Short mmCIF file of C-alpha atoms (C1' of nucleotides) in Angstrom, two decimals:
data_model
loop_
_atom_site.label_atom_id
_atom_site.label_comp_id
_atom_site.label_asym_id
_atom_site.label_seq_id
_atom_site.Cartn_x
_atom_site.Cartn_y
_atom_site.Cartn_z
CA MET A 1 19.69 4.41 7.39
CA ASN A 2 16.65 2.16 7.10
CA PHE A 3 14.00 1.73 9.74
CA GLY A 4 14.89 -1.90 10.41
CA GLU A 5 18.59 -1.19 10.62
CA ARG A 6 17.93 1.56 13.13
CA ILE A 7 15.77 -0.72 15.25
CA LYS A 8 18.46 -3.36 15.26
CA GLU A 9 21.07 -0.79 16.19
CA LEU A 10 18.99 0.48 19.10
CA ARG A 11 18.08 -3.01 20.20
CA GLU A 12 21.69 -4.14 20.27
CA SER A 13 22.85 -1.02 22.04
CA LYS A 14 20.36 -1.90 24.77
CA GLU A 15 21.40 -5.54 24.65
CA LEU A 16 17.88 -6.77 24.10
CA LEU A 17 16.88 -9.90 22.20
CA GLN A 18 14.43 -10.01 19.30
CA ARG A 19 12.43 -12.43 21.40
CA GLN A 20 11.92 -9.84 24.12
CA LEU A 21 10.78 -7.03 21.88
CA ALA A 22 8.65 -9.39 19.81
CA ALA A 23 6.83 -10.48 22.95
CA THR A 24 5.85 -6.92 23.80
CA LEU A 25 4.71 -6.26 20.24
CA GLU A 26 2.75 -9.50 20.48
CA ILE A 27 4.26 -11.00 17.37
CA ASP A 28 6.64 -13.93 17.07
CA THR A 29 10.39 -13.75 16.65
CA PRO A 30 10.44 -14.59 12.93
CA MET A 31 8.09 -11.70 12.31
CA PHE A 32 10.30 -9.35 14.27
CA SER A 33 13.32 -10.55 12.38
CA LYS A 34 11.60 -9.75 9.13
CA ILE A 35 10.76 -6.28 10.29
CA GLU A 36 14.38 -5.63 11.23
CA ARG A 37 15.54 -6.81 7.84
CA GLY A 38 12.91 -4.77 6.01
CA GLU A 39 11.23 -7.85 4.62
CA ARG A 40 8.00 -6.93 6.38
CA ARG A 41 6.60 -3.59 7.36
CA ALA A 42 5.83 -2.68 10.96
CA LYS A 43 2.44 -1.20 11.79
CA ARG A 44 2.33 2.40 12.92
CA GLU A 45 1.27 1.28 16.39
CA GLN A 46 4.27 -1.02 16.58
CA VAL A 47 6.60 1.84 15.74
CA ILE A 48 5.23 3.82 18.67
CA LEU A 49 5.70 0.86 20.96
CA LEU A 50 9.23 0.28 19.74
CA ALA A 51 10.13 3.89 20.41
CA GLU A 52 9.01 3.47 24.00
CA LEU A 53 10.72 0.14 24.51
CA LEU A 54 13.96 1.39 23.04
CA GLN A 55 13.67 4.83 24.63
CA ALA A 56 14.13 6.33 21.21
CA ASP A 57 12.71 9.40 19.51
CA VAL A 58 9.27 8.51 18.14
CA GLN A 59 9.53 11.19 15.47
CA GLU A 60 12.79 9.83 14.20
CA LEU A 61 11.45 6.29 13.96
CA LEU A 62 8.19 7.39 12.36
CA THR A 63 10.15 9.39 9.81
CA LEU A 64 12.31 6.42 8.83
CA TRP A 65 9.27 4.17 8.79
CA LEU A 66 7.28 6.53 6.57
CA ALA A 67 10.22 7.28 4.29
CA GLU A 68 10.62 3.61 3.61
CA GLN A 69 7.03 3.31 2.50
CA ILE A 70 7.34 6.31 0.23
CA TYR A 71 10.53 4.90 -1.18
CA ASP A 72 8.88 1.59 -1.98
CA LEU A 73 6.16 3.48 -3.77
CA VAL A 74 8.40 5.60 -5.97
CA LYS A 75 11.63 3.67 -6.40
CA ASP A 76 10.90 2.33 -9.88
CA GLU A 77 9.41 5.52 -11.28
CA GLY A 78 11.38 7.87 -13.45
CA VAL A 79 9.27 10.73 -12.16
CA ALA A 80 9.95 9.83 -8.53
CA SER A 81 11.76 13.02 -7.66
CA ASP A 82 9.20 15.23 -9.41
CA ALA A 83 6.38 13.47 -7.62
CA LEU A 84 8.07 14.08 -4.27
CA HIS A 85 8.27 17.78 -5.01
CA VAL A 86 4.68 17.97 -6.16
CA THR A 87 3.64 16.23 -2.97
CA GLU A 88 5.55 18.71 -0.87
CA GLU A 89 3.80 21.61 -2.55
CA LYS A 90 0.47 19.93 -2.06
CA LEU A 91 1.29 19.46 1.62
CA LYS A 92 2.20 23.11 2.12
CA TYR A 93 -0.92 24.21 0.33
CA ASN A 94 -3.23 22.01 2.35
CA GLN A 95 -1.59 22.91 5.64
CA ASN A 96 -2.51 26.55 5.10
CA LYS A 97 -6.08 25.62 4.35
CA ASP A 98 -8.95 25.39 6.92
CA MET B 1 -3.84 20.14 -9.53
CA ASN B 2 -4.95 16.58 -8.86
CA PHE B 3 -4.65 13.70 -11.27
CA GLY B 4 -8.40 13.32 -11.68
CA GLU B 5 -8.97 17.02 -12.20
CA ARG B 6 -6.31 17.07 -14.87
CA ILE B 7 -7.88 14.10 -16.65
CA LYS B 8 -11.27 15.77 -16.60
CA GLU B 9 -9.76 18.98 -17.92
CA LEU B 10 -8.06 17.18 -20.78
CA ARG B 11 -11.11 15.08 -21.52
CA GLU B 12 -13.38 18.09 -21.72
CA SER B 13 -10.94 20.05 -23.84
CA LYS B 14 -11.10 17.19 -26.32
CA GLU B 15 -14.87 16.97 -25.93
CA LEU B 16 -14.81 13.31 -25.05
CA LEU B 17 -17.30 11.51 -22.83
CA GLN B 18 -16.41 9.43 -19.76
CA ARG B 19 -18.12 6.54 -21.51
CA GLN B 20 -15.69 6.69 -24.43
CA LEU B 21 -12.53 6.74 -22.35
CA ALA B 22 -13.92 4.16 -19.96
CA ALA B 23 -14.54 1.80 -22.87
CA THR B 24 -10.90 1.96 -23.95
CA LEU B 25 -9.70 1.42 -20.41
CA GLU B 26 -12.11 -1.51 -20.23
CA ILE B 27 -13.85 -0.28 -17.11
CA ASP B 28 -17.37 1.02 -16.73
CA THR B 29 -18.41 4.66 -16.59
CA PRO B 30 -19.04 4.79 -12.82
CA MET B 31 -15.51 3.56 -12.29
CA PHE B 32 -14.14 6.23 -14.58
CA SER B 33 -16.17 8.86 -12.81
CA LYS B 34 -14.64 7.78 -9.53
CA ILE B 35 -11.17 8.03 -10.93
CA GLU B 36 -11.80 11.56 -12.14
CA ARG B 37 -13.11 12.58 -8.75
CA GLY B 38 -10.21 10.94 -6.95
CA GLU B 39 -12.47 8.47 -5.19
CA ARG B 40 -10.66 5.56 -6.81
CA ARG B 41 -7.09 5.22 -7.97
CA ALA B 42 -6.19 4.48 -11.59
CA LYS B 43 -3.74 1.69 -12.33
CA ARG B 44 -0.37 2.65 -13.76
CA GLU B 45 -1.28 1.00 -17.04
CA GLN B 46 -4.44 3.06 -17.23
CA VAL B 47 -2.47 6.25 -16.76
CA ILE B 48 -0.31 5.34 -19.78
CA LEU B 49 -3.40 4.62 -21.84
CA LEU B 50 -5.03 7.88 -20.79
CA ALA B 51 -1.97 9.84 -21.83
CA GLU B 52 -2.22 8.32 -25.30
CA LEU B 53 -5.95 8.81 -25.62
CA LEU B 54 -5.74 12.41 -24.46
CA GLN B 55 -2.50 13.11 -26.32
CA ALA B 56 -1.05 14.33 -23.07
CA ASP B 57 2.42 14.14 -21.55
CA VAL B 58 2.80 10.73 -19.90
CA GLN B 59 5.41 12.06 -17.50
CA GLU B 60 3.11 14.81 -16.33
CA LEU B 61 0.24 12.43 -15.70
CA LEU B 62 2.44 9.85 -14.00
CA THR B 63 3.83 12.56 -11.77
CA LEU B 64 0.38 13.73 -10.66
CA TRP B 65 -0.74 10.14 -10.25
CA LEU B 66 2.27 9.20 -8.12
CA ALA B 67 2.16 12.40 -6.10
CA GLU B 68 -1.40 11.65 -5.13
CA GLN B 69 -0.44 8.26 -3.81
CA ILE B 70 2.43 9.71 -1.80
CA TYR B 71 0.14 12.38 -0.47
CA ASP B 72 -2.41 9.82 0.70
CA LEU B 73 0.38 8.00 2.47
CA VAL B 74 1.77 10.99 4.35
CA LYS B 75 -1.08 13.45 4.75
CA ASP B 76 -1.90 12.60 8.37
CA GLU B 77 1.67 12.33 9.58
CA GLY B 78 3.37 15.12 11.43
CA VAL B 79 6.67 13.96 10.04
CA ALA B 80 5.41 14.02 6.44
CA SER B 81 7.77 16.67 5.21
CA ASP B 82 10.79 15.11 6.93
CA ALA B 83 9.95 11.74 5.45
CA LEU B 84 9.78 13.25 1.97
CA HIS B 85 13.25 14.69 2.39
CA VAL B 86 14.66 11.46 3.73
CA THR B 87 13.16 9.66 0.76
CA GLU B 88 14.76 12.08 -1.64
CA GLU B 89 18.17 11.50 -0.11
CA LYS B 90 17.64 7.79 -0.25
CA LEU B 91 16.71 8.09 -3.93
CA LYS B 92 19.82 10.07 -4.78
CA TYR B 93 21.98 7.63 -2.92
CA ASN B 94 20.53 4.58 -4.59
CA GLN B 95 20.67 6.13 -8.04
CA ASN B 96 24.42 6.46 -7.75
CA LYS B 97 24.73 2.85 -6.72
CA ASP B 98 25.21 -0.20 -9.07
"C1'" DC C 1 -41.33 14.79 -19.85
"C1'" DT C 2 -37.35 12.35 -22.27
"C1'" DA C 3 -32.84 11.26 -23.12
"C1'" DT C 4 -28.11 11.34 -22.11
"C1'" DA C 5 -24.11 12.14 -18.91
"C1'" DT C 6 -22.47 11.65 -14.59
"C1'" DT C 7 -22.57 10.29 -9.72
"C1'" DT C 8 -23.71 7.40 -5.58
"C1'" DG C 9 -24.18 3.16 -3.09
"C1'" DT C 10 -23.52 -1.53 -2.57
"C1'" DC C 11 -21.70 -6.00 -3.42
"C1'" DT C 12 -18.25 -9.57 -4.85
"C1'" DA C 13 -14.06 -11.52 -6.63
"C1'" DT C 14 -9.39 -11.00 -6.33
"C1'" DA C 15 -5.16 -9.53 -4.68
"C1'" DT C 16 -2.30 -8.13 -0.91
"C1'" DC C 17 -0.89 -8.18 3.68
"C1'" DT C 18 -0.18 -9.99 8.59
"C1'" DG C 19 1.21 -13.25 11.44
"C1'" DA C 20 1.85 -18.22 12.76
"C1'" DC C 21 4.37 -22.31 12.37
"C1'" DA C 22 8.02 -25.57 11.03
"C1'" DA C 23 12.38 -26.05 9.76
"C1'" DG C 24 16.66 -24.13 8.68
"C1'" DT C 25 21.39 -21.74 9.59
"C1'" DC C 26 24.96 -19.96 12.50
"C1'" DA C 27 27.65 -19.35 16.53
"C1'" DT C 28 29.25 -20.80 20.84
"C1'" DA C 29 29.91 -23.89 24.69
"C1'" DA C 30 30.57 -28.28 26.68
"C1'" DT D 1 30.86 -33.97 18.12
"C1'" DT D 2 26.61 -32.62 20.25
"C1'" DA D 3 23.70 -29.29 22.47
"C1'" DT D 4 21.81 -24.83 23.00
"C1'" DG D 5 20.30 -20.25 22.03
"C1'" DA D 6 19.61 -16.47 18.63
"C1'" DC D 7 18.16 -15.50 14.45
"C1'" DT D 8 16.51 -16.49 9.51
"C1'" DT D 9 13.88 -18.74 5.71
"C1'" DG D 10 9.87 -20.71 3.50
"C1'" DT D 11 5.20 -21.53 3.38
"C1'" DC D 12 0.46 -21.26 4.52
"C1'" DA D 13 -4.14 -19.56 6.41
"C1'" DG D 14 -6.86 -15.85 7.84
"C1'" DA D 15 -7.74 -11.06 7.63
"C1'" DT D 16 -7.96 -6.86 5.09
"C1'" DA D 17 -8.01 -3.92 1.22
"C1'" DT D 18 -9.02 -2.91 -3.57
"C1'" DA D 19 -10.83 -3.06 -8.37
"C1'" DG D 20 -14.57 -3.36 -10.82
"C1'" DA D 21 -19.59 -4.53 -11.81
"C1'" DC D 22 -24.24 -3.42 -11.32
"C1'" DA D 23 -28.43 -0.87 -9.97
"C1'" DA D 24 -30.27 3.23 -8.98
"C1'" DA D 25 -30.08 8.26 -8.20
"C1'" DT D 26 -29.11 12.84 -9.80
"C1'" DA D 27 -28.12 16.29 -12.87
"C1'" DT D 28 -28.39 18.69 -17.51
"C1'" DA D 29 -30.19 19.54 -22.06
"C1'" DG D 30 -33.74 19.54 -25.39
#
DNA sequence: CTATATTTGTCTATATCTGACAAGTCATAA
DNA sequence: TTATGACTTGTCAGATATAGACAAATATAG
């Protein structure tokens, strides 16, 4: 499940139009369309807003949104999976610090 | 172990100067210094070159280099770890495709 | 002190993104 | 068919981010 797909799903389940959500995000409809189709990336702030508007779980949306960015970064790398694991270790290590 | 630290380690074990490696990468010494200290990010192409120059494992260096980028992307997000897992699933799924 | 290696700070050219706009498709209704 | 509303596509300008150069500062060694 991609971020955009999920947004579309939630939007349709609430029977809202792109136009309406776009207005609240203060972008135009074409831009919103691109976000839903994954052609453009939403800003973090827009994800938060969307979660409110769609009464969805912010964490879930942020996770999908972040995962998509990571995926774009690693998708063409043979070492993608290794890098993910190294990152996870680094995260654990730095969380225990301070 | 960070990418830059590893480069420095390898460089010193070979008793090479920043100036020498920088010259081959066609950047100046300050730039190289920044890469070693993680203040600036090396380009993918430069990582490949460095692996050759330092007779190091390209995969290892690419992994550290990529992991650092992922880390920068997720480090401030509460959902970081979740996003990493989602990405891994996405990777597996898309590898089986085609 | 002198010389060499490295680091710090700042500036610019370039590349990359965001969003707007115009025009297009598609579906449905009259 | 024509009209209308929802969405998509293509392109461009402005904003933002980034790589790299340069000058100057700070080690470190002799």
